[in-house]
Short mmCIF file of C-alpha atoms in Angstrom, two decimals:
data_model
loop_
_atom_site.label_atom_id
_atom_site.label_comp_id
_atom_site.label_asym_id
_atom_site.label_seq_id
_atom_site.Cartn_x
_atom_site.Cartn_y
_atom_site.Cartn_z
CA MET Z 1383 0.00 0.00 0.00
CA LYS Z 1384 1.16 3.52 -0.76
CA PRO Z 1385 2.16 5.45 2.40
CA ALA Z 1386 -0.29 8.22 1.49
CA LEU Z 1387 -3.17 5.77 2.07
CA TYR Z 1388 -2.15 4.75 5.58
CA LYS Z 1389 -4.21 7.51 7.17
CA TYR Z 1390 -7.33 6.03 5.60
CA SER Z 1391 -6.63 2.52 6.87
CA CYS Z 1392 -6.38 0.61 10.13
CA TRP Z 1393 -2.62 0.39 9.91
CA ASP Z 1394 -0.77 -0.25 13.16
CA PRO Z 1395 2.80 1.09 12.74
CA SER Z 1396 3.97 -0.57 15.97
CA SER Z 1397 3.22 -4.07 14.65
CA SER Z 1398 3.30 -3.27 10.92
CA LEU Z 1399 -0.07 -4.96 10.59
CA PHE Z 1400 -3.63 -4.02 9.71
CA SER Z 1401 -5.90 -4.37 12.75
CA LEU Z 1402 -8.91 -2.83 14.45
CA PRO Z 1403 -8.24 0.57 16.07
CA ALA Z 1404 -6.69 -0.14 19.46
CA ASP Z 1405 -8.21 2.87 21.23
CA ASP Z 1406 -11.77 2.38 19.99
CA PRO Z 1407 -12.38 -0.75 17.86
CA TYR Z 1408 -16.06 0.13 17.37
CA SER Z 1409 -15.18 3.40 15.65
CA ILE Z 1410 -14.65 1.51 12.42
CA LEU Z 1411 -18.40 0.88 12.20
CA ALA Z 1412 -19.02 4.62 11.98
CA HIS Z 1413 -17.62 4.71 8.43
CA GLN Z 1414 -19.99 4.47 5.49
CA VAL Z 1415 -17.57 2.36 3.42
CA ILE Z 1416 -15.22 -0.32 4.74
CA VAL Z 1417 -12.69 -1.98 2.42
CA SER Z 1418 -11.27 -5.35 3.40
CA THR Z 1419 -10.16 -8.70 2.05
CA CYS Z 1420 -12.71 -11.48 2.27
CA ALA Z 1421 -10.93 -13.30 5.08
CA THR Z 1422 -10.16 -10.19 7.12
CA SER Z 1423 -13.78 -9.04 6.98
CA GLY Z 1424 -14.51 -11.77 9.53
CA VAL Z 1425 -12.73 -9.64 12.14
CA LEU Z 1426 -15.76 -7.35 12.15
CA SER Z 1427 -17.85 -10.13 13.66
CA LEU Z 1428 -15.70 -9.83 16.81
CA LEU Z 1429 -17.36 -6.47 17.42
CA GLN Z 1430 -20.75 -8.10 17.90
CA ARG Z 1431 -22.08 -7.27 21.38
CA PRO Z 1432 -24.41 -9.56 23.34
CA ARG Z 1433 -28.12 -8.76 23.05
CA GLN Z 1434 -27.41 -6.12 20.41
CA PRO Z 1435 -28.63 -6.03 16.79
CA LEU Z 1436 -26.45 -8.10 14.49
CA ILE Z 1437 -23.77 -6.18 12.63
CA SER Z 1438 -24.77 -6.03 8.97
CA PHE Z 1439 -24.33 -3.79 5.95
CA THR Z 1440 -26.76 -2.34 3.45
CA ASN Z 1441 -24.56 -3.53 0.58
CA ILE Z 1442 -21.67 -5.99 0.23
CA LEU Z 1443 -19.56 -5.86 -2.93
CA VAL Z 1444 -17.06 -8.67 -3.53
CA ASP Z 1445 -14.61 -7.69 -6.25
CA GLU Z 1446 -12.80 -10.37 -8.28
CA ALA Z 1447 -15.27 -12.88 -6.86
CA SER Z 1448 -14.35 -15.46 -9.49
CA GLN Z 1449 -10.84 -15.68 -8.00
CA ALA Z 1450 -12.01 -16.34 -4.44
CA LEU Z 1451 -12.71 -19.68 -2.83
CA GLN Z 1452 -16.29 -20.25 -1.74
CA PRO Z 1453 -15.46 -20.27 2.01
CA GLU Z 1454 -13.62 -16.96 1.61
CA VAL Z 1455 -16.65 -15.29 0.05
CA MET Z 1456 -18.96 -16.74 2.68
CA VAL Z 1457 -16.93 -15.01 5.40
CA SER Z 1458 -17.93 -11.67 3.88
CA LEU Z 1459 -21.51 -12.74 3.29
CA SER Z 1460 -21.86 -13.65 6.96
CA LEU Z 1461 -22.16 -9.88 7.51
CA ALA Z 1462 -25.26 -9.68 5.33
CA GLY Z 1463 -28.68 -9.00 6.83
CA PRO Z 1464 -32.17 -9.76 5.46
CA ASP Z 1465 -32.16 -6.61 3.34
CA THR Z 1466 -28.49 -6.53 2.31
CA GLY Z 1467 -27.74 -6.21 -1.38
CA VAL Z 1468 -24.92 -8.49 -2.49
CA VAL Z 1469 -22.85 -8.02 -5.67
CA LEU Z 1470 -20.35 -10.63 -6.83
CA ALA Z 1471 -18.20 -8.91 -9.45
CA GLY Z 1472 -15.77 -10.95 -11.50
CA ASP Z 1473 -15.15 -12.86 -14.70
CA PRO Z 1474 -15.88 -16.60 -14.35
CA LYS Z 1475 -14.34 -17.17 -17.79
CA GLN Z 1476 -10.89 -16.33 -16.42
CA LEU Z 1477 -8.68 -18.02 -13.85
CA GLY Z 1478 -10.14 -18.81 -10.46
CA ALA Z 1479 -8.53 -19.61 -7.13
CA ILE Z 1480 -5.68 -22.11 -7.10
CA THR Z 1481 -6.49 -25.31 -5.17
CA ARG Z 1482 -4.10 -28.22 -4.85
CA ASN Z 1483 -5.88 -30.39 -2.29
CA PRO Z 1484 -7.63 -33.29 -4.12
CA LEU Z 1485 -10.40 -33.48 -1.50
CA VAL Z 1486 -11.17 -29.77 -1.90
CA GLN Z 1487 -11.41 -30.26 -5.65
CA GLN Z 1488 -13.64 -33.33 -5.30
CA LEU Z 1489 -16.02 -31.38 -3.07
CA GLY Z 1490 -16.36 -28.67 -5.71
CA LEU Z 1491 -14.69 -25.96 -3.64
CA ALA Z 1492 -12.20 -25.24 -6.41
CA GLN Z 1493 -15.06 -23.48 -8.19
CA SER Z 1494 -15.90 -19.94 -7.14
CA LEU Z 1495 -19.29 -19.16 -5.61
CA GLN Z 1496 -20.02 -16.86 -8.53
CA GLU Z 1497 -19.44 -19.56 -11.13
CA HIS Z 1498 -21.30 -22.13 -9.02
CA LEU Z 1499 -24.39 -19.92 -8.90
CA MET Z 1500 -24.25 -19.24 -12.63
CA GLU Z 1501 -24.18 -22.97 -13.36
CA THR Z 1502 -26.71 -24.19 -10.80
CA ARG Z 1503 -29.27 -21.36 -10.49
CA ALA Z 1504 -31.31 -20.42 -13.54
CA VAL Z 1505 -31.80 -16.85 -12.33
CA TYR Z 1506 -28.03 -16.27 -12.65
CA SER Z 1507 -27.62 -18.03 -15.99
CA MET Z 1508 -26.73 -16.36 -19.26
CA PRO Z 1509 -30.05 -17.31 -21.00
CA HIS Z 1510 -32.01 -15.73 -18.14
CA ALA Z 1511 -29.88 -12.59 -18.37
CA ALA Z 1512 -30.53 -12.33 -22.10
CA ALA Z 1513 -34.26 -12.83 -21.63
CA THR Z 1514 -34.34 -10.25 -18.82
CA THR Z 1515 -32.51 -7.72 -20.96
CA THR Z 1516 -34.92 -8.26 -23.86
CA THR Z 1517 -37.97 -7.94 -21.59
CA ALA Z 1518 -36.57 -4.79 -19.97
CA ALA Z 1519 -35.83 -3.23 -23.35
CA ALA Z 1520 -39.37 -3.96 -24.58
CA ALA Z 1521 -40.84 -2.52 -21.39
CA ALA Z 1522 -38.75 0.61 -21.73
CA ALA Z 1523 -39.87 1.03 -25.35
CA ASN Z 1524 -43.49 0.86 -24.18
CA GLY Z 1525 -42.89 3.32 -21.36
CA GLU Z 1526 -43.20 0.63 -18.69
CA GLY Z 1527 -40.98 -0.87 -16.07
CA GLY Z 1528 -39.55 2.26 -14.49
CA GLU Z 1529 -35.97 2.52 -13.29
CA GLY Z 1530 -34.59 2.61 -16.79
CA GLY Z 1531 -36.64 -0.31 -18.06
CA ARG Z 1532 -35.82 -2.70 -15.22
CA ASN Z 1533 -38.48 -5.41 -15.05
CA SER Z 1534 -40.35 -6.51 -11.94
CA HIS Z 1535 -38.01 -9.45 -11.24
CA GLY Z 1536 -34.89 -7.30 -11.28
CA ARG Z 1537 -31.74 -8.14 -13.15
CA CYS Z 1538 -29.64 -10.74 -11.38
CA LEU Z 1539 -26.82 -11.02 -13.93
CA LEU Z 1540 -25.14 -8.20 -15.79
CA MET Z 1541 -22.45 -8.78 -18.42
CA PRO Z 1542 -20.50 -5.63 -19.41
CA PHE Z 1543 -19.62 -5.65 -23.09
CA ARG Z 1544 -17.37 -2.59 -23.36
CA ASN Z 1545 -13.69 -3.40 -23.37
CA TYR Z 1546 -11.52 -0.41 -22.46
CA ARG Z 1547 -8.19 -2.22 -22.78
CA SER Z 1548 -7.54 -3.84 -26.14
CA HIS Z 1549 -7.81 -3.53 -29.89
CA GLN Z 1550 -10.91 -5.18 -31.37
CA ALA Z 1551 -8.80 -7.81 -33.12
CA THR Z 1552 -7.24 -8.83 -29.81
CA ILE Z 1553 -10.60 -9.55 -28.19
CA GLU Z 1554 -12.27 -10.98 -31.29
CA VAL Z 1555 -11.57 -14.68 -30.64
CA PRO Z 1556 -12.15 -14.52 -26.84
CA SER Z 1557 -15.39 -12.64 -27.49
CA ARG Z 1558 -16.53 -15.38 -29.82
CA LEU Z 1559 -15.48 -18.25 -27.53
CA PHE Z 1560 -16.41 -16.96 -24.08
CA TYR Z 1561 -18.70 -13.92 -24.27
CA SER Z 1562 -21.26 -14.72 -26.99
CA GLN Z 1563 -19.45 -12.32 -29.33
CA THR Z 1564 -20.54 -9.25 -27.36
CA LEU Z 1565 -17.23 -7.52 -26.55
CA GLU Z 1566 -16.69 -4.13 -28.15
CA GLN Z 1567 -13.58 -1.99 -28.39
CA HIS Z 1568 -13.88 1.21 -26.36
CA GLY Z 1569 -10.26 1.86 -25.44
CA ASP Z 1570 -8.01 4.83 -26.14
CA GLU Z 1571 -7.49 4.56 -29.91
CA LYS Z 1572 -4.14 6.31 -29.77
CA LEU Z 1573 -2.85 3.61 -27.41
CA ILE Z 1574 -4.44 0.52 -28.93
CA ASN Z 1575 -3.28 1.54 -32.43
CA SER Z 1576 0.20 2.58 -31.33
CA CYS Z 1577 1.95 -0.61 -32.51
CA LEU Z 1578 0.14 -1.24 -35.79
CA SER Z 1579 3.07 0.07 -37.83
CA TRP Z 1580 5.64 -2.28 -36.26
CA GLU Z 1581 7.91 -3.66 -38.97
CA MET Z 1582 7.27 -7.31 -38.05
CA LEU Z 1583 3.50 -7.05 -38.52
CA PRO Z 1584 1.95 -7.96 -41.87
CA GLU Z 1585 -0.86 -6.06 -43.50
CA SER Z 1586 -4.34 -7.54 -43.13
CA SER Z 1587 -4.60 -10.27 -45.73
CA ILE Z 1588 -6.48 -10.13 -49.00
CA SER Z 1589 -8.36 -13.24 -47.91
CA ALA Z 1590 -10.03 -11.27 -45.14
CA THR Z 1591 -11.34 -8.70 -47.61
CA ALA Z 1592 -12.41 -11.43 -49.99
CA ARG Z 1593 -14.53 -12.99 -47.26
CA GLY Z 1594 -16.25 -9.70 -46.50
CA MET Z 1595 -14.23 -8.88 -43.39
CA VAL Z 1596 -13.04 -5.33 -42.86
CA PRO Z 1597 -9.23 -5.40 -42.39
CA TYR Z 1598 -8.47 -4.36 -38.85
CA SER Z 1599 -5.76 -1.96 -40.01
CA LYS Z 1600 -8.55 0.11 -41.54
CA ALA Z 1601 -11.28 -0.56 -38.97
CA GLY Z 1602 -8.98 0.47 -36.13
CA GLY Z 1603 -8.05 3.70 -37.83
CA GLY Z 1604 -4.34 3.18 -37.27
CA GLY Z 1605 -3.11 1.69 -40.51
CA GLY Z 1606 -0.04 -0.45 -40.92
CA GLY Z 1607 -0.88 -3.87 -39.58
CA PHE Z 1608 -2.90 -6.40 -37.68
CA PRO Z 1609 -2.16 -6.20 -33.91
CA ILE Z 1610 -1.51 -9.93 -33.46
CA LEU Z 1611 1.49 -11.91 -34.70
CA PHE Z 1612 1.91 -15.66 -34.46
CA TRP Z 1613 5.45 -16.93 -34.96
CA GLY Z 1614 5.67 -20.68 -35.44
CA CYS Z 1615 8.64 -22.41 -33.79
CA LEU Z 1616 9.43 -26.11 -34.00
CA GLY Z 1617 11.48 -26.31 -30.84
CA GLU Z 1618 11.32 -29.18 -28.38
CA HIS Z 1619 9.94 -28.88 -24.87
CA MET Z 1620 12.10 -30.48 -22.19
CA HIS Z 1621 12.62 -30.50 -18.46
CA GLU Z 1622 15.55 -30.87 -16.13
CA LEU Z 1623 15.98 -33.90 -13.89
CA ASP Z 1624 15.23 -31.96 -10.72
CA SER Z 1625 12.14 -30.19 -12.03
CA PRO Z 1626 8.91 -31.34 -13.71
CA SER Z 1627 8.34 -27.91 -15.26
CA PHE Z 1628 8.97 -27.56 -18.99
CA PHE Z 1629 11.02 -25.08 -20.98
CA ASN Z 1630 11.79 -24.55 -24.68
CA VAL Z 1631 15.11 -22.95 -25.59
CA VAL Z 1632 14.13 -22.38 -29.23
CA GLU Z 1633 11.19 -20.27 -28.11
CA CYS Z 1634 13.47 -18.42 -25.68
CA GLY Z 1635 15.64 -17.40 -28.61
CA LYS Z 1636 12.68 -16.25 -30.69
CA VAL Z 1637 11.21 -14.28 -27.77
CA LEU Z 1638 14.58 -12.51 -27.44
CA GLU Z 1639 14.44 -11.65 -31.15
CA MET Z 1640 10.95 -10.20 -30.75
CA VAL Z 1641 12.08 -8.08 -27.80
CA GLN Z 1642 15.05 -6.73 -29.74
CA ALA Z 1643 12.86 -6.01 -32.77
CA LEU Z 1644 10.42 -4.05 -30.61
CA LEU Z 1645 13.00 -2.02 -28.72
CA GLY Z 1646 14.97 -1.33 -31.90
CA SER Z 1647 11.97 -0.40 -34.03
CA LYS Z 1648 12.06 2.91 -35.90
CA LYS Z 1649 8.29 3.00 -36.38
CA VAL Z 1650 6.91 2.30 -32.90
CA GLN Z 1651 7.98 3.50 -29.48
CA VAL Z 1652 8.18 0.65 -27.01
CA ARG Z 1653 10.08 0.68 -23.73
CA MET Z 1654 11.06 -2.33 -21.67
CA GLN Z 1655 8.41 -1.33 -19.13
CA ASP Z 1656 5.79 -1.66 -21.89
CA ILE Z 1657 6.54 -5.34 -22.51
CA ALA Z 1658 5.23 -8.35 -20.61
CA ILE Z 1659 6.28 -11.92 -21.41
CA ILE Z 1660 3.88 -14.67 -20.38
CA SER Z 1661 4.40 -18.41 -20.19
CA ALA Z 1662 2.43 -21.16 -18.52
CA PHE Z 1663 5.54 -22.88 -17.12
CA ARG Z 1664 7.70 -21.66 -14.26
CA LYS Z 1665 10.90 -23.09 -15.73
CA GLN Z 1666 10.37 -21.19 -18.99
CA VAL Z 1667 9.87 -18.01 -16.97
CA LEU Z 1668 13.18 -18.55 -15.18
CA LYS Z 1669 15.03 -19.29 -18.42
CA LEU Z 1670 13.63 -16.17 -20.06
CA ARG Z 1671 14.47 -13.97 -17.08
CA SER Z 1672 18.05 -15.26 -17.06
CA LEU Z 1673 18.45 -14.70 -20.80
CA LEU Z 1674 16.95 -11.21 -20.77
CA ARG Z 1675 19.06 -10.09 -17.82
CA GLU Z 1676 22.17 -11.38 -19.56
CA LYS Z 1677 21.29 -9.28 -22.61
CA GLY Z 1678 20.50 -6.15 -20.58
CA TYR Z 1679 16.69 -6.41 -20.65
CA GLY Z 1680 16.18 -7.21 -16.98
CA SER Z 1681 13.38 -4.69 -16.41
CA ILE Z 1682 10.99 -6.57 -18.72
CA ASN Z 1683 8.23 -8.24 -16.72
CA VAL Z 1684 8.27 -12.02 -17.17
CA GLY Z 1685 5.82 -14.29 -15.38
CA GLN Z 1686 3.27 -17.05 -15.51
CA VAL Z 1687 -0.31 -16.49 -16.60
CA GLU Z 1688 -1.52 -16.36 -13.01
CA ASP Z 1689 0.84 -13.44 -12.33
CA PHE Z 1690 -0.95 -11.28 -14.93
CA GLN Z 1691 -4.58 -11.89 -14.01
CA GLY Z 1692 -6.29 -8.50 -13.85
CA GLN Z 1693 -3.27 -6.69 -15.32
CA GLU Z 1694 -2.67 -5.04 -18.66
CA THR Z 1695 0.34 -3.85 -20.62
CA LYS Z 1696 1.05 -2.30 -23.99
CA VAL Z 1697 2.79 -5.33 -25.54
CA VAL Z 1698 2.44 -8.98 -24.57
CA ILE Z 1699 4.67 -11.80 -25.83
CA ILE Z 1700 3.38 -15.31 -25.13
CA SER Z 1701 5.60 -18.40 -25.14
CA THR Z 1702 3.48 -21.57 -25.25
CA VAL Z 1703 6.47 -23.95 -24.73
CA LEU Z 1704 4.92 -27.34 -25.45
CA SER Z 1705 5.89 -29.00 -28.74
CA GLY Z 1706 3.22 -31.69 -28.43
CA ARG Z 1707 0.42 -32.96 -26.25
CA HIS Z 1708 1.65 -34.26 -22.90
CA PRO Z 1709 0.16 -37.33 -21.13
CA ASN Z 1710 -0.45 -35.37 -17.93
CA GLU Z 1711 -1.61 -32.22 -19.68
CA VAL Z 1712 -5.37 -32.68 -19.32
CA ASN Z 1713 -5.47 -34.23 -15.83
CA GLU Z 1714 -3.00 -31.77 -14.32
CA GLN Z 1715 -3.96 -28.85 -16.58
CA LEU Z 1716 -0.45 -28.23 -17.84
CA GLY Z 1717 0.30 -25.25 -20.03
CA PHE Z 1718 -2.22 -23.56 -22.29
CA LEU Z 1719 -3.52 -26.58 -24.18
CA GLY Z 1720 -6.89 -27.75 -22.94
CA HIS Z 1721 -7.12 -24.90 -20.43
CA PRO Z 1722 -9.58 -22.31 -21.82
CA LYS Z 1723 -9.39 -19.94 -18.86
CA ARG Z 1724 -5.60 -19.73 -18.99
CA PHE Z 1725 -5.82 -19.12 -22.74
CA ASN Z 1726 -8.40 -16.36 -22.21
CA VAL Z 1727 -6.31 -14.53 -19.61
CA ALA Z 1728 -3.10 -14.63 -21.64
CA ILE Z 1729 -4.67 -13.47 -24.90
CA THR Z 1730 -6.56 -10.52 -23.38
CA ARG Z 1731 -3.70 -8.80 -21.46
CA ALA Z 1732 -2.33 -6.69 -24.33
CA GLN Z 1733 -3.45 -3.16 -25.10
CA ALA Z 1734 -1.74 -2.65 -28.46
CA LEU Z 1735 0.15 -5.76 -29.57
CA THR Z 1736 0.14 -9.51 -28.94
CA VAL Z 1737 2.99 -11.72 -30.16
CA ILE Z 1738 2.60 -15.49 -29.80
CA VAL Z 1739 5.60 -17.80 -30.09
CA GLY Z 1740 4.66 -21.46 -30.22
CA ASN Z 1741 4.47 -24.75 -32.03
CA PRO Z 1742 1.58 -24.61 -34.54
CA TYR Z 1743 1.21 -28.39 -34.65
CA ALA Z 1744 0.75 -28.63 -30.88
CA LEU Z 1745 -1.59 -25.63 -30.67
CA TRP Z 1746 -3.68 -26.92 -33.56
CA GLU Z 1747 -4.73 -29.88 -31.37
CA ASP Z 1748 -6.54 -27.48 -29.02
CA VAL Z 1749 -9.79 -27.16 -30.95
CA GLY Z 1750 -11.45 -25.04 -28.27
CA GLY Z 1751 -9.17 -22.02 -28.44
CA TRP Z 1752 -5.77 -22.05 -30.07
CA ARG Z 1753 -6.94 -23.51 -33.37
CA GLN Z 1754 -9.47 -20.73 -33.78
CA LEU Z 1755 -6.82 -18.13 -32.97
CA LEU Z 1756 -4.41 -19.67 -35.50
CA GLU Z 1757 -7.11 -19.60 -38.17
CA PHE Z 1758 -7.93 -16.01 -37.27
CA CYS Z 1759 -4.27 -14.99 -37.59
CA ALA Z 1760 -3.89 -16.88 -40.87
CA ALA Z 1761 -6.95 -15.14 -42.31
CA HIS Z 1762 -5.19 -11.82 -41.73
CA GLY Z 1763 -1.75 -12.89 -42.89
CA ALA Z 1764 -0.38 -12.77 -39.35
CA VAL Z 1765 1.43 -16.14 -39.30
CA ARG Z 1766 5.20 -16.21 -39.73
CA GLY Z 1767 7.86 -18.83 -39.25
CA SER Z 1768 6.51 -22.36 -39.39
CA SER Z 1769 2.85 -22.36 -40.39
CA GLY Z 1770 2.40 -26.03 -39.50
CA PRO Z 1771 -1.04 -27.48 -40.33
CA LEU Z 1772 -2.27 -24.16 -41.69
CA GLY Z 1773 -0.48 -25.07 -44.93
CA THR Z 1774 0.38 -21.47 -45.80
CA PRO Z 1775 4.17 -21.19 -45.32
CA ASP Z 1776 5.58 -17.73 -45.83
CA ALA Z 1777 8.58 -16.96 -48.00
CA GLU Z 1778 10.86 -16.89 -44.96
CA SER Z 1779 10.05 -20.43 -43.83
CA VAL Z 1780 10.35 -21.84 -47.38
CA GLU Z 1781 13.73 -20.19 -47.91
CA SER Z 1782 14.91 -21.45 -44.53
CA LEU Z 1783 13.91 -25.02 -45.43
CA LEU Z 1784 15.75 -24.87 -48.76
CA ASP Z 1785 18.88 -23.62 -47.02
CA ALA Z 1786 18.65 -26.47 -44.52
CA ILE Z 1787 18.39 -29.05 -47.28
CA ALA Z 1788 21.39 -27.58 -49.08
CA ASN Z 1789 23.46 -27.57 -45.92
CA GLU Z 1790 22.59 -31.15 -45.02
CA SER Z 1791 24.12 -32.43 -48.23
CA LEU Z 1792 27.42 -30.91 -47.13
CA LEU Z 1793 27.35 -31.37 -43.38
CA GLY Z 1794 25.34 -34.52 -42.83
CA LYS Z 1795 22.45 -34.93 -40.43
CA ALA Z 1796 22.78 -33.29 -37.03
CA SER Z 1797 22.04 -34.79 -33.66
CA SER Z 1798 18.85 -33.61 -31.95
CA SER Z 1799 20.76 -33.33 -28.66
CA ASP Z 1800 23.02 -30.76 -30.32
CA ILE Z 1801 20.05 -28.91 -31.74
CA TYR Z 1802 18.30 -28.77 -28.37
CA PRO Z 1803 20.90 -28.57 -25.58
CA THR Z 1804 19.59 -28.80 -22.04
CA GLN Z 1805 21.51 -25.73 -20.86
CA LEU Z 1806 20.25 -22.40 -22.16
CA GLU Z 1807 23.72 -20.83 -22.27
CA ASP Z 1808 24.96 -23.68 -24.50
CA TYR Z 1809 22.17 -22.97 -26.95
CA PHE Z 1810 23.22 -19.37 -27.44
CA SER Z 1811 26.96 -20.05 -27.57
CA ASP Z 1812 28.74 -20.14 -30.92
CA SER Z 1813 28.61 -23.53 -32.58
CA PRO Z 1814 30.06 -24.70 -35.93
CA TRP Z 1815 26.63 -25.74 -37.23
CA ARG Z 1816 23.21 -26.86 -36.16
CA LEU Z 1817 20.81 -28.59 -38.46
CA LEU Z 1818 17.73 -30.75 -38.03
CA LEU Z 1819 15.44 -32.03 -40.75
#
């Protein structure tokens, strides 16, 4: 917390903790608004006096409710009275609370209260919300309903559709997959269009225009390019003997290239503080941090998907790591593949530019999310490197393949262990040749 906010909080400088006011604990109840974490709100119940009215609030608002465990939320709701209005605000389509206890997961407590209500109570379901909105709109058109067209049953579920963060192209696939294609771009156009002229971005493809789609470079008003780039890499995921977490040194090298291309661009202004690098694996995060620090880019924020929930940044680079489906991937929810919520969070963090570095063959297997994103990028000419199953290799990948074939006839076939060394520093050290066909 910023020091300037201490005077508005129950901060005890002697213990360096937040606690009830020592001189008069009941004075906190005199405030109209009390801000607390879910768990800490239970401290207020200690102020309950015998034979006195129960302590309750007129309204309880739980922010980021989809990230809280059900027992945590219930601590706050224990302060609700018969007439208390309760609002659970959050996005159930993004990551929830992390639970590792198998029993907790079996009992359904890994699911947030908000998501549980939306799935088990019709009044909180999406169809009911759509029907309520339609009824309210009709009532408003007929001059009925009052309160802005609100019907007699009230509106128990509201889904905001205005996105103030990202370019429309960035939210297009998530909108289609998770939000019934309702998201609309309402962000600062100067910011969200600020990277459209980056040299690595292609123009929107002719195929998009041929299919009746308006190229995003024109629709966004910025000109220059499509704000998503997928770079196909055919590296191999691996792990060290003392760690089950995966990393991919080929993707590390390509991420470094993307960073250097951004910082060295003559057409867009990007600082290290504007870049976030996201991976689903802790070991890949550590490898990337080590590499970037070695090259002088240590101030770039690198983390796992969970570290960026609720955050935003100008440029996001995503390293997907896996080069194929893993046996434990589905059961243990490894990586991005087969994990829609993790996919949704990672793709929607960028304000102006998203760069994805990954294996197209592996991502193509994820029908629910990544395949649709790959097709979307291909439709706008935004696939470079290896195109994989898309079958639309660019000139760069074809030329690279021809060079590899020519070199093999002179050098012979390389060893895969030489192509993919286990130590990151060995991969970036000078070597006579590396070749794999």
